[in-house]
Amino acid sequence: MGRSHAQQTGAHCQDAMALRTAGSLLVAIVCDGAGSAAWSYVGARMVADRLTAALSEIPAHYRPLRAHQEAVQAFVTDRLGAERRRLIEAVARFNGQRNVEAKDDCAGGFAEFAARLFKGLWSLEETKADGDTNNEAVHSVEIAERLRCTLVGALVDDSGGFLFHIGDGLASACALRLGNAGACVAEGTEIASPPENGQYANETFFVTDPDWRDHLRFTLIGPECDAVFLMTDGAAAFAGGPDQRSLFVPFANQLLPHLTTRPDPDLSDFLAQVLPPEKVHRVTADDATLVFAHKRRGDPDVSPEAASA
C-alpha cells in the first residue's frame, strides 16, 4: 500500500494481482484501481482473480498460442468482456437493493458484499435476485465508474504468447542470459507493453470504461522470452526506466540472480526484504505491485517460478 493511502483511515490497497500456471501455460494479471473511484479496489481484485481463472481454462485447440494469434486475442477479449459485465451487473444489483453511498463503502453493507466476492462465498450469479433491471441499467455507468481499474497481463506458453494491456502500468518480456554470476537480461531482447495515458497528467483508461475495447492492446512475444515482469504504475516508478515505458534493466539484473535460483516459497519473502515499504515509499506514494515469472529451462512441464510483492 502506498503511503498516500496508508495515511487514510479505512483506506484500501487498490492494486491486485493473480497468477496461475498449468503445465507450460502461465496466466498473470496485475490491476490498479483508480484512486478517484470509490470501489476501485473491488474492481481490481475481481478483474484480476476472475479473468486469470477464466484464461487459465483456455481450450487445448488454442495451443500453441502463437499458432492461433487471432483466435487467442478474441478469446481474451471475450472473457474480459464477460467478466467485466458480470462484475458491474453484480455490484449494480447489490447497490440497487442497498442504495450504497459512493462516499462510504461501508454504508449499506458494501464492505461485507466485497468481502464475500473476494472469498467466493457470494457468486456473481447469486446477486441476480430481487433486482430492478431497469434501475440497474440506468446506474450501470455510474457503478462502472466506481469500479475503475487498469489491466496489465500475460498469457504465455512454450511457443511464446501475449502481453495484454488497458491503461497505465508496464509489462515486459525478455530472454535471460545465464552466466557464472547468475541470470541477467540478454541485451536487446526486451519486448515491452508501455502505459497508455491520455492528454493530461495522471489520465489513463480503465477496464470498466464503455470504450474499453478501443484501449485493449496485445503485444506478441516469442519463445525466446523466458521472463515476464508485470507492474502497476507505482512499481514502474522504480522498476521501469526513466520514462517508465520499458524495464529498468539495472534494477532487474540486481534481482535476477536471486530470483532465478531461490526455491519457490522464498521468492515473495525475498522481494519483500529487498523492497521493504519504507524503501518503496521514498520513490512513490502510490500502491506498488510487481509480478515476476520465469520459465525453468530444460523442463517445459514444470510450472514457472513466480513472485510478487
PDB file of C-alpha atoms in Angstrom:
ATOM      1  CA  MET A   1       0.000   0.000   0.000  1.00  0.00           C
ATOM      2  CA  GLY A   2       1.297   3.428  -0.931  1.00  0.00           C
ATOM      3  CA  ARG A   3       1.987   5.982   1.742  1.00  0.00           C
ATOM      4  CA  SER A   4      -0.776   8.241   0.358  1.00  0.00           C
ATOM      5  CA  HIS A   5      -3.332   5.510   1.161  1.00  0.00           C
ATOM      6  CA  ALA A   6      -1.706   4.253   4.348  1.00  0.00           C
ATOM      7  CA  GLN A   7      -2.285   7.664   5.934  1.00  0.00           C
ATOM      8  CA  GLN A   8      -6.048   7.480   5.339  1.00  0.00           C
ATOM      9  CA  THR A   9      -8.362   5.823   7.845  1.00  0.00           C
ATOM     10  CA  GLY A  10     -10.060   2.787   6.324  1.00  0.00           C
ATOM     11  CA  ALA A  11      -8.067   3.040   3.102  1.00  0.00           C
ATOM     12  CA  HIS A  12      -7.530   0.009   0.896  1.00  0.00           C
ATOM     13  CA  CYS A  13      -4.637  -1.071  -1.251  1.00  0.00           C
ATOM     14  CA  GLN A  14      -6.161  -0.525  -4.686  1.00  0.00           C
ATOM     15  CA  ASP A  15      -3.709  -2.827  -6.507  1.00  0.00           C
ATOM     16  CA  ALA A  16      -4.393  -6.517  -7.060  1.00  0.00           C
ATOM     17  CA  MET A  17      -2.597  -9.414  -8.733  1.00  0.00           C
ATOM     18  CA  ALA A  18      -3.371 -13.004  -9.644  1.00  0.00           C
ATOM     19  CA  LEU A  19      -1.290 -15.750 -11.212  1.00  0.00           C
ATOM     20  CA  ARG A  20      -1.972 -19.316 -12.355  1.00  0.00           C
ATOM     21  CA  THR A  21       0.095 -21.971 -14.087  1.00  0.00           C
ATOM     22  CA  ALA A  22      -0.964 -25.177 -15.795  1.00  0.00           C
ATOM     23  CA  GLY A  23       1.932 -27.144 -17.225  1.00  0.00           C
ATOM     24  CA  SER A  24       3.734 -24.728 -19.524  1.00  0.00           C
ATOM     25  CA  LEU A  25       0.845 -22.218 -19.505  1.00  0.00           C
ATOM     26  CA  LEU A  26       1.249 -19.025 -17.482  1.00  0.00           C
ATOM     27  CA  VAL A  27      -1.539 -16.523 -16.837  1.00  0.00           C
ATOM     28  CA  ALA A  28      -0.604 -13.463 -14.772  1.00  0.00           C
ATOM     29  CA  ILE A  29      -2.552 -10.237 -14.236  1.00  0.00           C
ATOM     30  CA  VAL A  30      -1.930  -7.007 -12.330  1.00  0.00           C
ATOM     31  CA  CYS A  31      -4.701  -4.432 -11.837  1.00  0.00           C
ATOM     32  CA  ASP A  32      -4.520  -0.913 -10.411  1.00  0.00           C
ATOM     33  CA  GLY A  33      -7.713   0.645  -9.058  1.00  0.00           C
ATOM     34  CA  ALA A  34      -8.235   4.335  -9.781  1.00  0.00           C
ATOM     35  CA  GLY A  35      -7.613   6.480  -6.724  1.00  0.00           C
ATOM     36  CA  SER A  36     -10.646   8.622  -7.539  1.00  0.00           C
ATOM     37  CA  ALA A  37     -13.031   5.638  -7.763  1.00  0.00           C
ATOM     38  CA  ALA A  38     -14.759   4.657  -4.515  1.00  0.00           C
ATOM     39  CA  TRP A  39     -14.806   0.890  -5.102  1.00  0.00           C
ATOM     40  CA  SER A  40     -11.782   0.509  -7.366  1.00  0.00           C
ATOM     41  CA  TYR A  41     -10.134  -1.990  -5.016  1.00  0.00           C
ATOM     42  CA  VAL A  42     -13.103  -4.297  -5.645  1.00  0.00           C
ATOM     43  CA  GLY A  43     -12.821  -3.835  -9.403  1.00  0.00           C
ATOM     44  CA  ALA A  44      -9.082  -4.535  -9.339  1.00  0.00           C
ATOM     45  CA  ARG A  45      -9.372  -7.625  -7.127  1.00  0.00           C
ATOM     46  CA  MET A  46     -12.256  -9.195  -9.017  1.00  0.00           C
ATOM     47  CA  VAL A  47     -10.922  -8.494 -12.514  1.00  0.00           C
ATOM     48  CA  ALA A  48      -7.535  -9.946 -11.579  1.00  0.00           C
ATOM     49  CA  ASP A  49      -8.974 -13.049  -9.903  1.00  0.00           C
ATOM     50  CA  ARG A  50     -11.791 -13.901 -12.269  1.00  0.00           C
ATOM     51  CA  LEU A  51     -10.042 -13.122 -15.548  1.00  0.00           C
ATOM     52  CA  THR A  52      -6.966 -15.120 -14.509  1.00  0.00           C
ATOM     53  CA  ALA A  53      -9.188 -18.093 -13.684  1.00  0.00           C
ATOM     54  CA  ALA A  54     -11.065 -17.765 -16.988  1.00  0.00           C
ATOM     55  CA  LEU A  55      -7.932 -17.503 -19.124  1.00  0.00           C
ATOM     56  CA  SER A  56      -6.281 -20.456 -17.394  1.00  0.00           C
ATOM     57  CA  GLU A  57      -9.049 -22.607 -18.866  1.00  0.00           C
ATOM     58  CA  ILE A  58      -8.208 -21.705 -22.468  1.00  0.00           C
ATOM     59  CA  PRO A  59      -9.202 -24.660 -24.686  1.00  0.00           C
ATOM     60  CA  ALA A  60      -6.485 -27.003 -25.900  1.00  0.00           C
ATOM     61  CA  HIS A  61      -7.241 -26.221 -29.545  1.00  0.00           C
ATOM     62  CA  TYR A  62      -5.903 -22.677 -28.997  1.00  0.00           C
ATOM     63  CA  ARG A  63      -2.468 -24.076 -28.138  1.00  0.00           C
ATOM     64  CA  PRO A  64       0.278 -23.367 -29.013  1.00  0.00           C
ATOM     65  CA  LEU A  65      -0.704 -19.747 -28.519  1.00  0.00           C
ATOM     66  CA  ARG A  66       1.425 -18.228 -31.281  1.00  0.00           C
ATOM     67  CA  ALA A  67      -0.093 -20.567 -33.871  1.00  0.00           C
ATOM     68  CA  HIS A  68      -3.583 -19.184 -33.124  1.00  0.00           C
ATOM     69  CA  GLN A  69      -2.938 -15.487 -32.638  1.00  0.00           C
ATOM     70  CA  GLU A  70      -6.271 -14.074 -33.787  1.00  0.00           C
ATOM     71  CA  ALA A  71      -8.303 -16.746 -32.015  1.00  0.00           C
ATOM     72  CA  VAL A  72      -6.395 -16.275 -28.742  1.00  0.00           C
ATOM     73  CA  GLN A  73      -6.822 -12.500 -28.828  1.00  0.00           C
ATOM     74  CA  ALA A  74     -10.547 -12.952 -29.477  1.00  0.00           C
ATOM     75  CA  PHE A  75     -10.719 -15.432 -26.561  1.00  0.00           C
ATOM     76  CA  VAL A  76      -9.043 -12.965 -24.177  1.00  0.00           C
ATOM     77  CA  THR A  77     -11.300 -10.116 -25.357  1.00  0.00           C
ATOM     78  CA  ASP A  78     -14.433 -12.248 -24.992  1.00  0.00           C
ATOM     79  CA  ARG A  79     -13.536 -13.458 -21.490  1.00  0.00           C
ATOM     80  CA  LEU A  80     -12.601  -9.967 -20.341  1.00  0.00           C
ATOM     81  CA  GLY A  81     -15.892  -8.606 -21.662  1.00  0.00           C
ATOM     82  CA  ALA A  82     -17.863 -11.325 -19.905  1.00  0.00           C
ATOM     83  CA  GLU A  83     -16.152 -10.923 -16.517  1.00  0.00           C
ATOM     84  CA  ARG A  84     -16.317  -7.134 -16.741  1.00  0.00           C
ATOM     85  CA  ARG A  85     -20.051  -7.246 -17.480  1.00  0.00           C
ATOM     86  CA  ARG A  86     -20.820  -9.739 -14.720  1.00  0.00           C
ATOM     87  CA  LEU A  87     -18.954  -7.723 -12.106  1.00  0.00           C
ATOM     88  CA  ILE A  88     -20.673  -4.460 -12.997  1.00  0.00           C
ATOM     89  CA  GLU A  89     -24.080  -6.150 -13.028  1.00  0.00           C
ATOM     90  CA  ALA A  90     -23.479  -7.827  -9.668  1.00  0.00           C
ATOM     91  CA  VAL A  91     -22.477  -4.594  -7.942  1.00  0.00           C
ATOM     92  CA  ALA A  92     -25.285  -2.668  -9.664  1.00  0.00           C
ATOM     93  CA  ARG A  93     -27.845  -5.180  -8.358  1.00  0.00           C
ATOM     94  CA  PHE A  94     -26.430  -5.035  -4.861  1.00  0.00           C
ATOM     95  CA  ASN A  95     -26.376  -1.248  -4.970  1.00  0.00           C
ATOM     96  CA  GLY A  96     -29.985  -1.192  -6.184  1.00  0.00           C
ATOM     97  CA  GLN A  97     -31.044  -3.285  -3.207  1.00  0.00           C
ATOM     98  CA  ARG A  98     -28.968  -1.476  -0.576  1.00  0.00           C
ATOM     99  CA  ASN A  99     -28.625   2.066  -2.023  1.00  0.00           C
ATOM    100  CA  VAL A 100     -24.951   2.255  -1.024  1.00  0.00           C
ATOM    101  CA  GLU A 101     -23.386   5.693  -0.922  1.00  0.00           C
ATOM    102  CA  ALA A 102     -20.236   6.014  -3.040  1.00  0.00           C
ATOM    103  CA  LYS A 103     -18.605   8.234  -0.444  1.00  0.00           C
ATOM    104  CA  ASP A 104     -18.724   5.477   2.187  1.00  0.00           C
ATOM    105  CA  ASP A 105     -18.100   1.916   1.069  1.00  0.00           C
ATOM    106  CA  CYS A 106     -19.159   0.596   4.471  1.00  0.00           C
ATOM    107  CA  ALA A 107     -22.655   2.069   4.178  1.00  0.00           C
ATOM    108  CA  GLY A 108     -25.372  -0.444   3.376  1.00  0.00           C
ATOM    109  CA  GLY A 109     -23.046  -3.386   3.875  1.00  0.00           C
ATOM    110  CA  PHE A 110     -20.913  -2.899   0.763  1.00  0.00           C
ATOM    111  CA  ALA A 111     -17.770  -3.874   2.655  1.00  0.00           C
ATOM    112  CA  GLU A 112     -19.428  -7.185   3.554  1.00  0.00           C
ATOM    113  CA  PHE A 113     -20.533  -7.666  -0.049  1.00  0.00           C
ATOM    114  CA  ALA A 114     -16.971  -7.048  -1.252  1.00  0.00           C
ATOM    115  CA  ALA A 115     -15.587  -9.486   1.295  1.00  0.00           C
ATOM    116  CA  ARG A 116     -17.994 -12.169   0.081  1.00  0.00           C
ATOM    117  CA  LEU A 117     -16.976 -11.565  -3.506  1.00  0.00           C
ATOM    118  CA  PHE A 118     -13.303 -11.870  -2.585  1.00  0.00           C
ATOM    119  CA  LYS A 119     -13.820 -15.104  -0.666  1.00  0.00           C
ATOM    120  CA  GLY A 120     -16.091 -16.630  -3.298  1.00  0.00           C
ATOM    121  CA  LEU A 121     -18.934 -17.026  -0.792  1.00  0.00           C
ATOM    122  CA  TRP A 122     -21.283 -14.893  -2.869  1.00  0.00           C
ATOM    123  CA  SER A 123     -21.039 -15.725  -6.549  1.00  0.00           C
ATOM    124  CA  LEU A 124     -21.879 -13.118  -9.147  1.00  0.00           C
ATOM    125  CA  GLU A 125     -24.818 -15.234 -10.297  1.00  0.00           C
ATOM    126  CA  GLU A 126     -26.408 -15.247  -6.831  1.00  0.00           C
ATOM    127  CA  THR A 127     -26.782 -11.460  -6.843  1.00  0.00           C
ATOM    128  CA  LYS A 128     -29.390 -11.611  -9.629  1.00  0.00           C
ATOM    129  CA  ALA A 129     -32.346 -11.982  -7.267  1.00  0.00           C
ATOM    130  CA  ASP A 130     -34.649  -9.138  -6.256  1.00  0.00           C
ATOM    131  CA  GLY A 131     -33.107  -6.510  -8.526  1.00  0.00           C
ATOM    132  CA  ASP A 132     -34.873  -3.858 -10.611  1.00  0.00           C
ATOM    133  CA  THR A 133     -33.322  -4.469 -14.039  1.00  0.00           C
ATOM    134  CA  ASN A 134     -34.441  -1.118 -15.436  1.00  0.00           C
ATOM    135  CA  ASN A 135     -32.950   0.734 -12.487  1.00  0.00           C
ATOM    136  CA  GLU A 136     -29.736  -1.314 -12.820  1.00  0.00           C
ATOM    137  CA  ALA A 137     -29.293  -0.272 -16.435  1.00  0.00           C
ATOM    138  CA  VAL A 138     -29.655   3.393 -15.531  1.00  0.00           C
ATOM    139  CA  HIS A 139     -26.997   3.170 -12.842  1.00  0.00           C
ATOM    140  CA  SER A 140     -24.587   0.734 -14.541  1.00  0.00           C
ATOM    141  CA  VAL A 141     -22.407   3.530 -15.943  1.00  0.00           C
ATOM    142  CA  GLU A 142     -22.111   5.124 -12.518  1.00  0.00           C
ATOM    143  CA  ILE A 143     -21.294   1.747 -10.961  1.00  0.00           C
ATOM    144  CA  ALA A 144     -18.640   1.100 -13.623  1.00  0.00           C
ATOM    145  CA  GLU A 145     -17.006   4.418 -12.765  1.00  0.00           C
ATOM    146  CA  ARG A 146     -16.791   3.420  -9.098  1.00  0.00           C
ATOM    147  CA  LEU A 147     -15.031   0.148 -10.069  1.00  0.00           C
ATOM    148  CA  ARG A 148     -12.390   1.648 -12.374  1.00  0.00           C
ATOM    149  CA  CYS A 149      -9.131  -0.268 -12.708  1.00  0.00           C
ATOM    150  CA  THR A 150      -6.355  -0.777 -15.240  1.00  0.00           C
ATOM    151  CA  LEU A 151      -5.163  -4.139 -16.555  1.00  0.00           C
ATOM    152  CA  VAL A 152      -1.669  -5.496 -17.264  1.00  0.00           C
ATOM    153  CA  GLY A 153      -1.440  -9.181 -18.144  1.00  0.00           C
ATOM    154  CA  ALA A 154       0.481 -12.032 -19.745  1.00  0.00           C
ATOM    155  CA  LEU A 155      -0.710 -15.243 -21.382  1.00  0.00           C
ATOM    156  CA  VAL A 156       2.282 -17.415 -22.278  1.00  0.00           C
ATOM    157  CA  ASP A 157       3.187 -20.989 -23.168  1.00  0.00           C
ATOM    158  CA  ASP A 158       6.288 -22.626 -24.687  1.00  0.00           C
ATOM    159  CA  SER A 159       5.569 -21.009 -28.062  1.00  0.00           C
ATOM    160  CA  GLY A 160       5.539 -17.508 -26.588  1.00  0.00           C
ATOM    161  CA  GLY A 161       2.256 -15.676 -26.245  1.00  0.00           C
ATOM    162  CA  PHE A 162       0.902 -12.233 -25.494  1.00  0.00           C
ATOM    163  CA  LEU A 163       1.093  -9.297 -23.169  1.00  0.00           C
ATOM    164  CA  PHE A 164      -2.320  -7.606 -22.920  1.00  0.00           C
ATOM    165  CA  HIS A 165      -2.940  -4.171 -21.509  1.00  0.00           C
ATOM    166  CA  ILE A 166      -5.515  -1.456 -20.766  1.00  0.00           C
ATOM    167  CA  GLY A 167      -4.292   1.841 -19.295  1.00  0.00           C
ATOM    168  CA  ASP A 168      -1.086   2.627 -17.449  1.00  0.00           C
ATOM    169  CA  GLY A 169       1.354   0.282 -15.758  1.00  0.00           C
ATOM    170  CA  LEU A 170       4.042  -1.663 -17.581  1.00  0.00           C
ATOM    171  CA  ALA A 171       4.597  -5.183 -18.932  1.00  0.00           C
ATOM    172  CA  SER A 172       7.947  -6.506 -20.112  1.00  0.00           C
ATOM    173  CA  ALA A 173       9.084  -9.861 -21.521  1.00  0.00           C
ATOM    174  CA  CYS A 174      12.709 -10.736 -22.203  1.00  0.00           C
ATOM    175  CA  ALA A 175      15.212 -13.528 -22.654  1.00  0.00           C
ATOM    176  CA  LEU A 176      17.569 -14.345 -19.811  1.00  0.00           C
ATOM    177  CA  ARG A 177      21.279 -14.927 -20.206  1.00  0.00           C
ATOM    178  CA  LEU A 178      22.804 -17.359 -17.730  1.00  0.00           C
ATOM    179  CA  GLY A 179      26.370 -16.859 -16.558  1.00  0.00           C
ATOM    180  CA  ASN A 180      28.627 -17.650 -13.640  1.00  0.00           C
ATOM    181  CA  ALA A 181      27.173 -14.722 -11.704  1.00  0.00           C
ATOM    182  CA  GLY A 182      23.599 -15.856 -12.345  1.00  0.00           C
ATOM    183  CA  ALA A 183      20.890 -14.709 -14.732  1.00  0.00           C
ATOM    184  CA  CYS A 184      20.557 -11.293 -16.345  1.00  0.00           C
ATOM    185  CA  VAL A 185      18.522  -9.795 -19.169  1.00  0.00           C
ATOM    186  CA  ALA A 186      20.019 -10.685 -22.541  1.00  0.00           C
ATOM    187  CA  GLU A 187      20.817  -7.435 -24.326  1.00  0.00           C
ATOM    188  CA  GLY A 188      18.336  -6.346 -26.966  1.00  0.00           C
ATOM    189  CA  THR A 189      15.673  -8.956 -26.178  1.00  0.00           C
ATOM    190  CA  GLU A 190      13.124  -6.938 -24.219  1.00  0.00           C
ATOM    191  CA  ILE A 191       9.599  -6.603 -25.603  1.00  0.00           C
ATOM    192  CA  ALA A 192       7.604  -4.038 -23.647  1.00  0.00           C
ATOM    193  CA  SER A 193       3.985  -3.002 -23.408  1.00  0.00           C
ATOM    194  CA  PRO A 194       4.162   0.615 -22.211  1.00  0.00           C
ATOM    195  CA  PRO A 195       1.451   2.605 -20.435  1.00  0.00           C
ATOM    196  CA  GLU A 196      -1.271   4.389 -22.367  1.00  0.00           C
ATOM    197  CA  ASN A 197      -2.111   7.769 -20.922  1.00  0.00           C
ATOM    198  CA  GLY A 198      -4.472  10.499 -22.027  1.00  0.00           C
ATOM    199  CA  GLN A 199      -3.872  14.146 -22.847  1.00  0.00           C
ATOM    200  CA  TYR A 200      -3.391  15.189 -19.229  1.00  0.00           C
ATOM    201  CA  ALA A 201      -1.128  14.104 -16.387  1.00  0.00           C
ATOM    202  CA  ASN A 202      -2.476  11.140 -14.434  1.00  0.00           C
ATOM    203  CA  GLU A 203      -5.137  10.458 -17.090  1.00  0.00           C
ATOM    204  CA  THR A 204      -5.449   6.875 -18.275  1.00  0.00           C
ATOM    205  CA  PHE A 205      -8.009   4.266 -19.380  1.00  0.00           C
ATOM    206  CA  PHE A 206      -9.861   1.577 -17.470  1.00  0.00           C
ATOM    207  CA  VAL A 207     -11.350  -1.889 -17.879  1.00  0.00           C
ATOM    208  CA  THR A 208     -14.787  -0.574 -16.875  1.00  0.00           C
ATOM    209  CA  ASP A 209     -14.831   2.293 -19.405  1.00  0.00           C
ATOM    210  CA  PRO A 210     -17.527   1.946 -22.109  1.00  0.00           C
ATOM    211  CA  ASP A 211     -14.838   2.073 -24.832  1.00  0.00           C
ATOM    212  CA  TRP A 212     -12.535  -0.461 -23.162  1.00  0.00           C
ATOM    213  CA  ARG A 213     -12.175  -2.453 -26.385  1.00  0.00           C
ATOM    214  CA  ASP A 214     -10.593   0.561 -28.103  1.00  0.00           C
ATOM    215  CA  HIS A 215      -7.826   0.553 -25.495  1.00  0.00           C
ATOM    216  CA  LEU A 216      -7.165  -3.187 -25.168  1.00  0.00           C
ATOM    217  CA  ARG A 217      -3.691  -3.758 -26.636  1.00  0.00           C
ATOM    218  CA  PHE A 218      -1.909  -7.025 -27.406  1.00  0.00           C
ATOM    219  CA  THR A 219       1.856  -7.416 -27.752  1.00  0.00           C
ATOM    220  CA  LEU A 220       3.192 -10.627 -29.280  1.00  0.00           C
ATOM    221  CA  ILE A 221       6.180 -12.274 -27.586  1.00  0.00           C
ATOM    222  CA  GLY A 222       8.244 -15.189 -28.872  1.00  0.00           C
ATOM    223  CA  PRO A 223       9.523 -18.418 -27.327  1.00  0.00           C
ATOM    224  CA  GLU A 224      12.890 -16.803 -26.608  1.00  0.00           C
ATOM    225  CA  CYS A 225      11.217 -14.691 -23.884  1.00  0.00           C
ATOM    226  CA  ASP A 226      11.530 -16.768 -20.739  1.00  0.00           C
ATOM    227  CA  ALA A 227      10.949 -13.986 -18.191  1.00  0.00           C
ATOM    228  CA  VAL A 228       7.967 -11.678 -17.654  1.00  0.00           C
ATOM    229  CA  PHE A 229       7.642  -8.585 -15.472  1.00  0.00           C
ATOM    230  CA  LEU A 230       4.222  -7.030 -14.810  1.00  0.00           C
ATOM    231  CA  MET A 231       3.778  -3.911 -12.714  1.00  0.00           C
ATOM    232  CA  THR A 232       1.377  -1.166 -11.763  1.00  0.00           C
ATOM    233  CA  ASP A 233       2.497   2.416 -12.337  1.00  0.00           C
ATOM    234  CA  GLY A 234       3.528   2.639  -8.679  1.00  0.00           C
ATOM    235  CA  ALA A 235       6.048  -0.180  -9.176  1.00  0.00           C
ATOM    236  CA  ALA A 236       7.095   1.229 -12.554  1.00  0.00           C
ATOM    237  CA  ALA A 237       8.399   4.238 -10.638  1.00  0.00           C
ATOM    238  CA  PHE A 238      11.361   2.099  -9.519  1.00  0.00           C
ATOM    239  CA  ALA A 239      11.274  -0.967 -11.805  1.00  0.00           C
ATOM    240  CA  GLY A 240      10.644   0.938 -15.022  1.00  0.00           C
ATOM    241  CA  GLY A 241      13.129   3.054 -16.943  1.00  0.00           C
ATOM    242  CA  PRO A 242      13.284   6.867 -16.734  1.00  0.00           C
ATOM    243  CA  ASP A 243      10.227   7.201 -18.985  1.00  0.00           C
ATOM    244  CA  GLN A 244       8.527   4.141 -17.406  1.00  0.00           C
ATOM    245  CA  ARG A 245       7.917   2.716 -20.887  1.00  0.00           C
ATOM    246  CA  SER A 246      10.346  -0.176 -20.573  1.00  0.00           C
ATOM    247  CA  LEU A 247      12.011  -2.253 -17.882  1.00  0.00           C
ATOM    248  CA  PHE A 248      14.819  -0.645 -15.892  1.00  0.00           C
ATOM    249  CA  VAL A 249      17.337  -3.347 -16.740  1.00  0.00           C
ATOM    250  CA  PRO A 250      19.878  -2.496 -13.961  1.00  0.00           C
ATOM    251  CA  PHE A 251      17.083  -2.986 -11.412  1.00  0.00           C
ATOM    252  CA  ALA A 252      16.118  -6.320 -12.973  1.00  0.00           C
ATOM    253  CA  ASN A 253      19.712  -7.507 -13.159  1.00  0.00           C
ATOM    254  CA  GLN A 254      20.246  -6.826  -9.465  1.00  0.00           C
ATOM    255  CA  LEU A 255      17.359  -9.143  -8.583  1.00  0.00           C
ATOM    256  CA  LEU A 256      17.534 -11.823 -11.272  1.00  0.00           C
ATOM    257  CA  PRO A 257      20.472 -13.866  -9.888  1.00  0.00           C
ATOM    258  CA  HIS A 258      18.495 -14.280  -6.661  1.00  0.00           C
ATOM    259  CA  LEU A 259      15.032 -14.691  -8.168  1.00  0.00           C
ATOM    260  CA  THR A 260      16.067 -17.409 -10.621  1.00  0.00           C
ATOM    261  CA  THR A 261      17.851 -19.584  -8.057  1.00  0.00           C
ATOM    262  CA  ARG A 262      15.715 -19.396  -4.921  1.00  0.00           C
ATOM    263  CA  PRO A 263      13.130 -22.065  -4.082  1.00  0.00           C
ATOM    264  CA  ASP A 264       9.557 -21.076  -4.888  1.00  0.00           C
ATOM    265  CA  PRO A 265       8.375 -20.386  -1.299  1.00  0.00           C
ATOM    266  CA  ASP A 266      11.226 -17.945  -0.686  1.00  0.00           C
ATOM    267  CA  LEU A 267      10.659 -15.704  -3.701  1.00  0.00           C
ATOM    268  CA  SER A 268       7.962 -13.382  -2.344  1.00  0.00           C
ATOM    269  CA  ASP A 269       9.748 -13.176   1.017  1.00  0.00           C
ATOM    270  CA  PHE A 270      12.935 -12.193  -0.789  1.00  0.00           C
ATOM    271  CA  LEU A 271      11.178  -9.449  -2.757  1.00  0.00           C
ATOM    272  CA  ALA A 272       9.631  -8.132   0.452  1.00  0.00           C
ATOM    273  CA  GLN A 273      13.101  -7.960   2.032  1.00  0.00           C
ATOM    274  CA  VAL A 274      14.797  -6.133  -0.849  1.00  0.00           C
ATOM    275  CA  LEU A 275      11.769  -3.882  -1.467  1.00  0.00           C
ATOM    276  CA  PRO A 276      10.522  -3.029   2.044  1.00  0.00           C
ATOM    277  CA  PRO A 277       7.720  -0.429   2.302  1.00  0.00           C
ATOM    278  CA  GLU A 278      10.000   2.268   3.657  1.00  0.00           C
ATOM    279  CA  LYS A 279      12.270   1.976   0.615  1.00  0.00           C
ATOM    280  CA  VAL A 280       9.389   1.937  -1.860  1.00  0.00           C
ATOM    281  CA  HIS A 281       7.710   4.898  -0.150  1.00  0.00           C
ATOM    282  CA  ARG A 282      10.772   7.024  -0.779  1.00  0.00           C
ATOM    283  CA  VAL A 283      10.259   6.548  -4.520  1.00  0.00           C
ATOM    284  CA  THR A 284       6.474   6.596  -4.891  1.00  0.00           C
ATOM    285  CA  ALA A 285       3.408   7.479  -2.818  1.00  0.00           C
ATOM    286  CA  ASP A 286       1.252   5.127  -4.899  1.00  0.00           C
ATOM    287  CA  ASP A 287       0.403   1.483  -4.291  1.00  0.00           C
ATOM    288  CA  ALA A 288       3.077  -0.667  -5.925  1.00  0.00           C
ATOM    289  CA  THR A 289       2.677  -4.212  -7.235  1.00  0.00           C
ATOM    290  CA  LEU A 290       5.360  -6.157  -9.098  1.00  0.00           C
ATOM    291  CA  VAL A 291       4.977  -9.662 -10.518  1.00  0.00           C
ATOM    292  CA  PHE A 292       7.924 -11.601 -11.896  1.00  0.00           C
ATOM    293  CA  ALA A 293       7.758 -15.025 -13.539  1.00  0.00           C
ATOM    294  CA  HIS A 294      10.362 -17.041 -15.374  1.00  0.00           C
ATOM    295  CA  LYS A 295      10.339 -20.338 -17.206  1.00  0.00           C
ATOM    296  CA  ARG A 296      12.560 -23.070 -15.862  1.00  0.00           C
ATOM    297  CA  ARG A 297      14.843 -24.330 -18.590  1.00  0.00           C
ATOM    298  CA  GLY A 298      15.028 -27.950 -19.605  1.00  0.00           C
ATOM    299  CA  ASP A 299      11.609 -28.976 -18.299  1.00  0.00           C
ATOM    300  CA  PRO A 300       8.667 -27.331 -20.096  1.00  0.00           C
ATOM    301  CA  ASP A 301       6.112 -29.166 -17.966  1.00  0.00           C
ATOM    302  CA  VAL A 302       7.261 -27.588 -14.714  1.00  0.00           C
ATOM    303  CA  SER A 303       5.273 -24.537 -13.700  1.00  0.00           C
ATOM    304  CA  PRO A 304       7.200 -21.241 -13.832  1.00  0.00           C
ATOM    305  CA  GLU A 305       8.501 -19.786 -10.644  1.00  0.00           C
ATOM    306  CA  ALA A 306       6.700 -16.613  -9.677  1.00  0.00           C
ATOM    307  CA  ALA A 307       6.920 -13.966  -7.033  1.00  0.00           C
ATOM    308  CA  SER A 308       5.116 -10.801  -6.112  1.00  0.00           C
ATOM    309  CA  ALA A 309       5.499  -8.026  -3.587  1.00  0.00           C
TER     310      ALA A 309
END
